[in-house]
mmCIF file of C-alpha atoms and ligand atoms in Angstrom:
data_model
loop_
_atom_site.group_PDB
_atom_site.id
_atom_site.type_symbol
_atom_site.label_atom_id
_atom_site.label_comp_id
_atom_site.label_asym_id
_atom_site.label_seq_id
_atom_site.Cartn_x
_atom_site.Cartn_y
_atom_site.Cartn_z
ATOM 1 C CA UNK A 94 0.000 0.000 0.000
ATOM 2 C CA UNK A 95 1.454 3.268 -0.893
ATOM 3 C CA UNK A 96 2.042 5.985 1.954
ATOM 4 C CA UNK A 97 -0.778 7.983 2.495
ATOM 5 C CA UNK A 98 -1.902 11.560 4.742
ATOM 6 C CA UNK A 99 -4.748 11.192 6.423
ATOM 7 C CA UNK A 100 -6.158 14.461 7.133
ATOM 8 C CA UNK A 101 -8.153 15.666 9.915
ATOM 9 C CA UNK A 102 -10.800 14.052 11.713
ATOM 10 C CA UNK A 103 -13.651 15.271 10.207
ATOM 11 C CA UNK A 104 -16.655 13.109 12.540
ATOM 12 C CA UNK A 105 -15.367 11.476 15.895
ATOM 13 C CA UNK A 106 -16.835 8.283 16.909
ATOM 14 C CA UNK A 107 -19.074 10.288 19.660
ATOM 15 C CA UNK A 108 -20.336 12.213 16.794
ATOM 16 C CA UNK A 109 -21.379 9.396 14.649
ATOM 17 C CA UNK A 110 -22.503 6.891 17.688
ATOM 18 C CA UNK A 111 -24.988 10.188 18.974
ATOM 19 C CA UNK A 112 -25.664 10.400 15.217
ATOM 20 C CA UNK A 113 -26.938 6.836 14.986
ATOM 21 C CA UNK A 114 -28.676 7.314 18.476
ATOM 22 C CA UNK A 115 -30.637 10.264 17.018
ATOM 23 C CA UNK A 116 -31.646 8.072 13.711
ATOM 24 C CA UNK A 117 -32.785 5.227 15.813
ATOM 25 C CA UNK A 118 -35.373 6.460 17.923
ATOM 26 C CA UNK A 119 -36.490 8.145 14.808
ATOM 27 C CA UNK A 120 -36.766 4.553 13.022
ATOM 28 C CA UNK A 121 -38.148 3.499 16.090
ATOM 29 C CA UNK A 122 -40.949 5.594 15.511
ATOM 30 C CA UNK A 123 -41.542 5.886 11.646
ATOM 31 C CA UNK A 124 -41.257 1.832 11.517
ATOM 32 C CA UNK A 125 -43.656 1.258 14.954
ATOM 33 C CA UNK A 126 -45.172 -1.941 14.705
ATOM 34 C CA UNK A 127 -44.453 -2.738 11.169
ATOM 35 C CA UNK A 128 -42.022 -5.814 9.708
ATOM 36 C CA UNK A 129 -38.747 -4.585 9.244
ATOM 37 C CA UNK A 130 -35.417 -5.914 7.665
ATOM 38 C CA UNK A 131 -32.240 -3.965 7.962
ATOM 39 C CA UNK A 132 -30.309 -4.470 5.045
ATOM 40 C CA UNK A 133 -26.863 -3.322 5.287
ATOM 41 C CA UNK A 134 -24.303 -2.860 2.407
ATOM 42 C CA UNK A 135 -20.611 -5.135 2.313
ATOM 43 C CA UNK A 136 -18.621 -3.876 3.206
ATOM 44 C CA UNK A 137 -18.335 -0.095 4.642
ATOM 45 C CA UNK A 138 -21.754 0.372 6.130
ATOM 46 C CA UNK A 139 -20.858 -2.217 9.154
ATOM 47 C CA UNK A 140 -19.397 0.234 11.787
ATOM 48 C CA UNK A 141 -22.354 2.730 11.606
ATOM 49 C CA UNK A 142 -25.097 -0.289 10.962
ATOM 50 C CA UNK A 143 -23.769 -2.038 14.314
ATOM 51 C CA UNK A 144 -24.624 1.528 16.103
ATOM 52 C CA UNK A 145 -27.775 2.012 14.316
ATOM 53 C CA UNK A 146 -28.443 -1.982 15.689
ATOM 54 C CA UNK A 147 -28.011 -0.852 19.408
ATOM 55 C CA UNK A 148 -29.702 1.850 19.525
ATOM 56 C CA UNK A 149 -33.002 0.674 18.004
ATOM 57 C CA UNK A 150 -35.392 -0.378 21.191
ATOM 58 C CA UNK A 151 -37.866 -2.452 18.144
ATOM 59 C CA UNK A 152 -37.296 -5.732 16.935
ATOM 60 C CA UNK A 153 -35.995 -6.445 13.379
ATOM 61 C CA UNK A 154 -34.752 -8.522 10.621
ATOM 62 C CA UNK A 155 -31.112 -8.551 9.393
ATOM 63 C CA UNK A 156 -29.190 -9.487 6.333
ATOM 64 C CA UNK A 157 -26.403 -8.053 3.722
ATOM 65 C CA UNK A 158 -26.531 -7.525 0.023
ATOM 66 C CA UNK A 159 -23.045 -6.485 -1.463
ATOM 67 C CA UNK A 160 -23.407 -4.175 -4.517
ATOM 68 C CA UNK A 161 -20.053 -2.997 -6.780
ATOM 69 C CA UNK A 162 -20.299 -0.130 -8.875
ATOM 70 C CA UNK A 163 -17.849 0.059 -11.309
ATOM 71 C CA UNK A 164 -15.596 2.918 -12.488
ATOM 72 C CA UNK A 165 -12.469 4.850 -11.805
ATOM 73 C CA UNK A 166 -10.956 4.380 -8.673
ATOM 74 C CA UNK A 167 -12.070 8.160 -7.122
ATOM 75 C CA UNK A 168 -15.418 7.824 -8.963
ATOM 76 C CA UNK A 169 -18.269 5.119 -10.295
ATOM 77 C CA UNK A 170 -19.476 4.935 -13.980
ATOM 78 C CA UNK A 171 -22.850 3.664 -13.390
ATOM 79 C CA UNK A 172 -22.695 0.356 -13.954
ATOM 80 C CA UNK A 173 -23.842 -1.673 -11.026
ATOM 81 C CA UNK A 174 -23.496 -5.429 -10.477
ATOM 82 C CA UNK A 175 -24.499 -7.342 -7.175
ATOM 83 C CA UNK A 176 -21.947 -9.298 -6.246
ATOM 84 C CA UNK A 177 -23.752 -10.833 -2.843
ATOM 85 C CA UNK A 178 -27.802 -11.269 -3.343
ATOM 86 C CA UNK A 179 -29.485 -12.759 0.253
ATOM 87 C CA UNK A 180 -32.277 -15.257 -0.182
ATOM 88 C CA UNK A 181 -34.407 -13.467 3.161
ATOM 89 C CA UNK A 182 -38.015 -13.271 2.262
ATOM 90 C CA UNK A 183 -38.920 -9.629 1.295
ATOM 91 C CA UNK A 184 -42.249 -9.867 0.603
ATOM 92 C CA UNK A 185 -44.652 -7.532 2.438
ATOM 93 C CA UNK A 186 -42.016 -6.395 4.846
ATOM 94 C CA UNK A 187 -40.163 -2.796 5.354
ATOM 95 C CA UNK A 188 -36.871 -2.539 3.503
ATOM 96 C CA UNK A 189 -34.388 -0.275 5.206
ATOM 97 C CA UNK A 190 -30.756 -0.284 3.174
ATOM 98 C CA UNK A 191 -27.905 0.958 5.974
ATOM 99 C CA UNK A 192 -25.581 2.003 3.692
ATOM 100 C CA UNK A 193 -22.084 4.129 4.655
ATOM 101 C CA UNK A 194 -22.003 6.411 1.949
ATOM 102 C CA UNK A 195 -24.153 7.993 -0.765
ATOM 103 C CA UNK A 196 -21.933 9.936 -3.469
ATOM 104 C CA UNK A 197 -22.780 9.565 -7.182
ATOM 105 C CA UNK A 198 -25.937 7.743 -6.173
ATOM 106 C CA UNK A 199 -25.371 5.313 -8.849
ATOM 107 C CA UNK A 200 -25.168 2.052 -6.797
ATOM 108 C CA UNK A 201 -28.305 3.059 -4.573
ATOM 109 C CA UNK A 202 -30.745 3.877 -7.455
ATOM 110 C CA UNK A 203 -29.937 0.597 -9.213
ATOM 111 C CA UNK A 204 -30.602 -1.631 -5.894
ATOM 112 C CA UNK A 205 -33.454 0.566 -5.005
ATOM 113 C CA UNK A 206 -35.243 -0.765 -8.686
ATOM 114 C CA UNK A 207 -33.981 -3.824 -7.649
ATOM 115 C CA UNK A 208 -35.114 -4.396 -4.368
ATOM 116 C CA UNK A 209 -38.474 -3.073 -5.601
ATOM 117 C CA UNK A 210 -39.225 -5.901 -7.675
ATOM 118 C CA UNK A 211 -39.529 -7.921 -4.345
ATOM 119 C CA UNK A 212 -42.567 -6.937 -3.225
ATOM 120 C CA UNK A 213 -41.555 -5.035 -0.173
ATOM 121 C CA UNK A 214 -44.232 -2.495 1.616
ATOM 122 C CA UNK A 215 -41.091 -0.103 1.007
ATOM 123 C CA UNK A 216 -37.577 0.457 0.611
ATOM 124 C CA UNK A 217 -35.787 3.120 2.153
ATOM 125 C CA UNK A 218 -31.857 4.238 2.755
ATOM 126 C CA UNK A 219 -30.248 5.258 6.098
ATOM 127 C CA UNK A 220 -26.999 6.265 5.275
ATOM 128 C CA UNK A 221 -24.304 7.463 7.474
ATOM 129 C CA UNK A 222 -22.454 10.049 4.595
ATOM 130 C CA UNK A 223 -24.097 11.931 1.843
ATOM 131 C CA UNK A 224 -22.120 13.633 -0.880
ATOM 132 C CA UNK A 225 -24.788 15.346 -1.882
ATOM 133 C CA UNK A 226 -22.758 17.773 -4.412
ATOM 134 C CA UNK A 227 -21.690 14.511 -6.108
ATOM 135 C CA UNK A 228 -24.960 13.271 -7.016
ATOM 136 C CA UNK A 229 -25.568 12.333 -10.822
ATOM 137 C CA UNK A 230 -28.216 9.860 -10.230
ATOM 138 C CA UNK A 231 -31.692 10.852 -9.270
ATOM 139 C CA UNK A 232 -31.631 9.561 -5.847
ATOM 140 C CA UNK A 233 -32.443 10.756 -2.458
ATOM 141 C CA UNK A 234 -31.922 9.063 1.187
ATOM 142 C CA UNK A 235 -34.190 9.149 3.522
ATOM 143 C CA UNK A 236 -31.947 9.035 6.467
ATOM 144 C CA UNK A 237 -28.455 10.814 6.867
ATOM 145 C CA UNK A 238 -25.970 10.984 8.848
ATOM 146 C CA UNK A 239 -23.843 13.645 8.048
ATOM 147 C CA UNK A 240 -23.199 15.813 4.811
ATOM 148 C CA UNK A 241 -19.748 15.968 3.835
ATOM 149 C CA UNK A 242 -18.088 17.664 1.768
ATOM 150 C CA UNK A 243 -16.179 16.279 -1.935
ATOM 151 C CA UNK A 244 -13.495 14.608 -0.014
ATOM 152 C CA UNK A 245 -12.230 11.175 -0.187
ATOM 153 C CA UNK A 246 -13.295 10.226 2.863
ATOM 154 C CA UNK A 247 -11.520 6.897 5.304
ATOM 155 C CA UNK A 248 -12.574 5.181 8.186
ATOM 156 C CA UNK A 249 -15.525 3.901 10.139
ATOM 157 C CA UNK A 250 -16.051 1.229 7.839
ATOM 158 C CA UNK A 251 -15.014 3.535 4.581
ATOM 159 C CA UNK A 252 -11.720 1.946 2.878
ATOM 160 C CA UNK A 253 -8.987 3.221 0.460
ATOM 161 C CA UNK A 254 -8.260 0.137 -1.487
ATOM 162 C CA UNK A 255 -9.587 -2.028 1.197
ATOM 163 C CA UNK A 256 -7.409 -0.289 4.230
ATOM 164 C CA UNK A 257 -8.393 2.051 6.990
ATOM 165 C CA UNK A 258 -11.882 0.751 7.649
ATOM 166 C CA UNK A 259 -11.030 0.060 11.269
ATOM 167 C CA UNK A 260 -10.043 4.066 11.999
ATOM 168 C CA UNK A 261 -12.408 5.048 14.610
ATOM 169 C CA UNK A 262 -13.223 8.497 13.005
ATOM 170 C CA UNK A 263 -14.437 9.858 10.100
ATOM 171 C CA UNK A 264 -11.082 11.398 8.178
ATOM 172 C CA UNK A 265 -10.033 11.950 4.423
ATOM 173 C CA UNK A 266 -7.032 11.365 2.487
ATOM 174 C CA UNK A 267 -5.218 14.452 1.734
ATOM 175 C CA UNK A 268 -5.012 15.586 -2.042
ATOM 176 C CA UNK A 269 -1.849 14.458 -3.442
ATOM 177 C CA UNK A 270 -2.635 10.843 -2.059
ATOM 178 C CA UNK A 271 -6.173 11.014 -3.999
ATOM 179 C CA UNK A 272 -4.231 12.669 -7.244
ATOM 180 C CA UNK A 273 -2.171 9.375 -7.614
ATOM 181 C CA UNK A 274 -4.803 7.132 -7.243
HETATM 182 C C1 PRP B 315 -19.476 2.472 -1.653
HETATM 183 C C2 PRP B 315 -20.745 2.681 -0.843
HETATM 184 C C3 PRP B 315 -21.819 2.665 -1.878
HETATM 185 C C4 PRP B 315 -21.148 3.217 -3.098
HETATM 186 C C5 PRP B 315 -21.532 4.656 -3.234
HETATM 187 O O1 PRP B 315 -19.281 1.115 -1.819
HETATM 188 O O2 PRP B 315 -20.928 1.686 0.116
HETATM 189 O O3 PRP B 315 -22.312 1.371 -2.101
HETATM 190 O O4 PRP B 315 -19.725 3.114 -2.904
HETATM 191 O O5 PRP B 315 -21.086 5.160 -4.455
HETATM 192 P P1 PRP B 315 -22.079 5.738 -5.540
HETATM 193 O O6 PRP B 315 -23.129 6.554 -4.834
HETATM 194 O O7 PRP B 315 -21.176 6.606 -6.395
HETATM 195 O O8 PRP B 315 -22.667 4.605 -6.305
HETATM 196 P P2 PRP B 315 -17.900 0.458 -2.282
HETATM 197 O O9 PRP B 315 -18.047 0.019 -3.711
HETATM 198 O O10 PRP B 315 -16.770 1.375 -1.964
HETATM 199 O O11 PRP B 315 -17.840 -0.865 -1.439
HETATM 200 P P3 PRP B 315 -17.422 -1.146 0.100
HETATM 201 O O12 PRP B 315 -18.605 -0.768 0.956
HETATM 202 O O13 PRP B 315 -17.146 -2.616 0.122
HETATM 203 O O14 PRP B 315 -16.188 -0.308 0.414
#
C-alpha cells in the first residue's frame, strides 16, 4: 500500500454513535409496529449499521446484500453489479438499506429498482455520509448521517483500497494521495 496523509478528523466516533442514536429512535418511531429488515451494504456500512443496531429499542430482521459499482478508482461509472444477493423473504415487509455512503448515487438507485421488484411495503436508505454535491443519479436518502463535503473520505467502515476501515473516526485522504490514485 502506498504511503498515504490522512487528514483531519472530520466526525469522531461520539459524533457518529450520537448520530446513529438520534436516527434510531427516529426509526423506532416511523417503523412502529411494522415488519422490518435492515439491510446493510458489504462492506463499509458495518461500523455505523452495528450503532444504528443498538440503539433501536424495536425488533428487526437482518441481512447483507453487497453491490459494486464500477468505475475509476475516485469515482463510479454507473454500472452496477451485485456481487452478494441474500435469499431473506422480502415480501410484504419494510426494507431499510444501511448504507455508509451515498456519493454519485449510482449504486443506490440501481438496488433501489432492484429491491423493488420484491414486493416489499417499502424500501428506504439510512446512510451514514451523503455527498450530496456529487450526485448524478436521481436519488435521495431518507436518512443521513452527516453531509460531507467532496473529499475522499476513510474510516468507520469507509476503505482506500480495502485499508483504513477500522479508523475510529471519520477522516479523508489528503489531495496528493487522492491525485495518484
Ligand atoms: C461504496 C458505498 C456505496 C457506493 C456509493 O461502496 O458503500 O455502495 O460506494 O457510491 P455511488 O453513490 O457513487 O454509487 P464500495 O463500492 O466502496 O464498497 P465497500 O462498501 O465494500 O467499500
Amino acid at each position: 500500500m502506498a504511503k498515504t496523509t490522512i487528514g483531519k478528523v472530520l466526525f469522531t466516533r461520539e459524533q457518529i454513535e450520537q448520530r446513529a442514536k438520534e436516527i434510531a429512535a427516529e426509526i423506532d418511531k416511523d417503523y412502529e409496529g411494522e415488519d422490518l429488515i435492515l439491510l446493510g451494504t458489504l462492506k463499509g456500512s458495518v461500523p455505523w449499521l452495528v450503532d444504528i443496531m443498538k440503539y433501536m429499542k424495536n425488533d428487526f430482521k437482518l441481512d447483507f446484500i453487497s453491490a459494486s459499482s464500477y468505475g475509476s478508482s475516485t469515482s463510479s461509472s454507473g454500472v452496477v453489479k451485485i456481487k452478494f444477493d441474500p435469499d431473506i423473504n422480502m415480501y410484504n415487509s419494510h426494507i431499510l438499506v444501511v448504507e455508509d455512503i451515498v456519493d454519485s448515487g449510482n449504486t443506490l438507485k440501481y438496488l433501489m429498482n432492484k429491491l423493488a421488484d420484491r414486493g416489499p411495503k417499502s424500501v428506504k436508505v439510512c446512510t451514514m455520509l451523503n455527498k450530496e454535491s456529487r450526485r448524478t443519479a436521481d436519488f435521495h436518502a431518507d436518512y443521513v448521517g452527516f453531509e460531507v463535503e467532496d473529499l475522499f473520505v476513510v474510516g468507520y467502515g469507509l476503505d482506500y483500497d480495502q485499508r483504513l476501515r477500522g479508523l475510529p473516526y471519520i477522516s479523508y485522504l489528503e489531495e496528493e494521495d487522492v491525485e495518484a490514485l
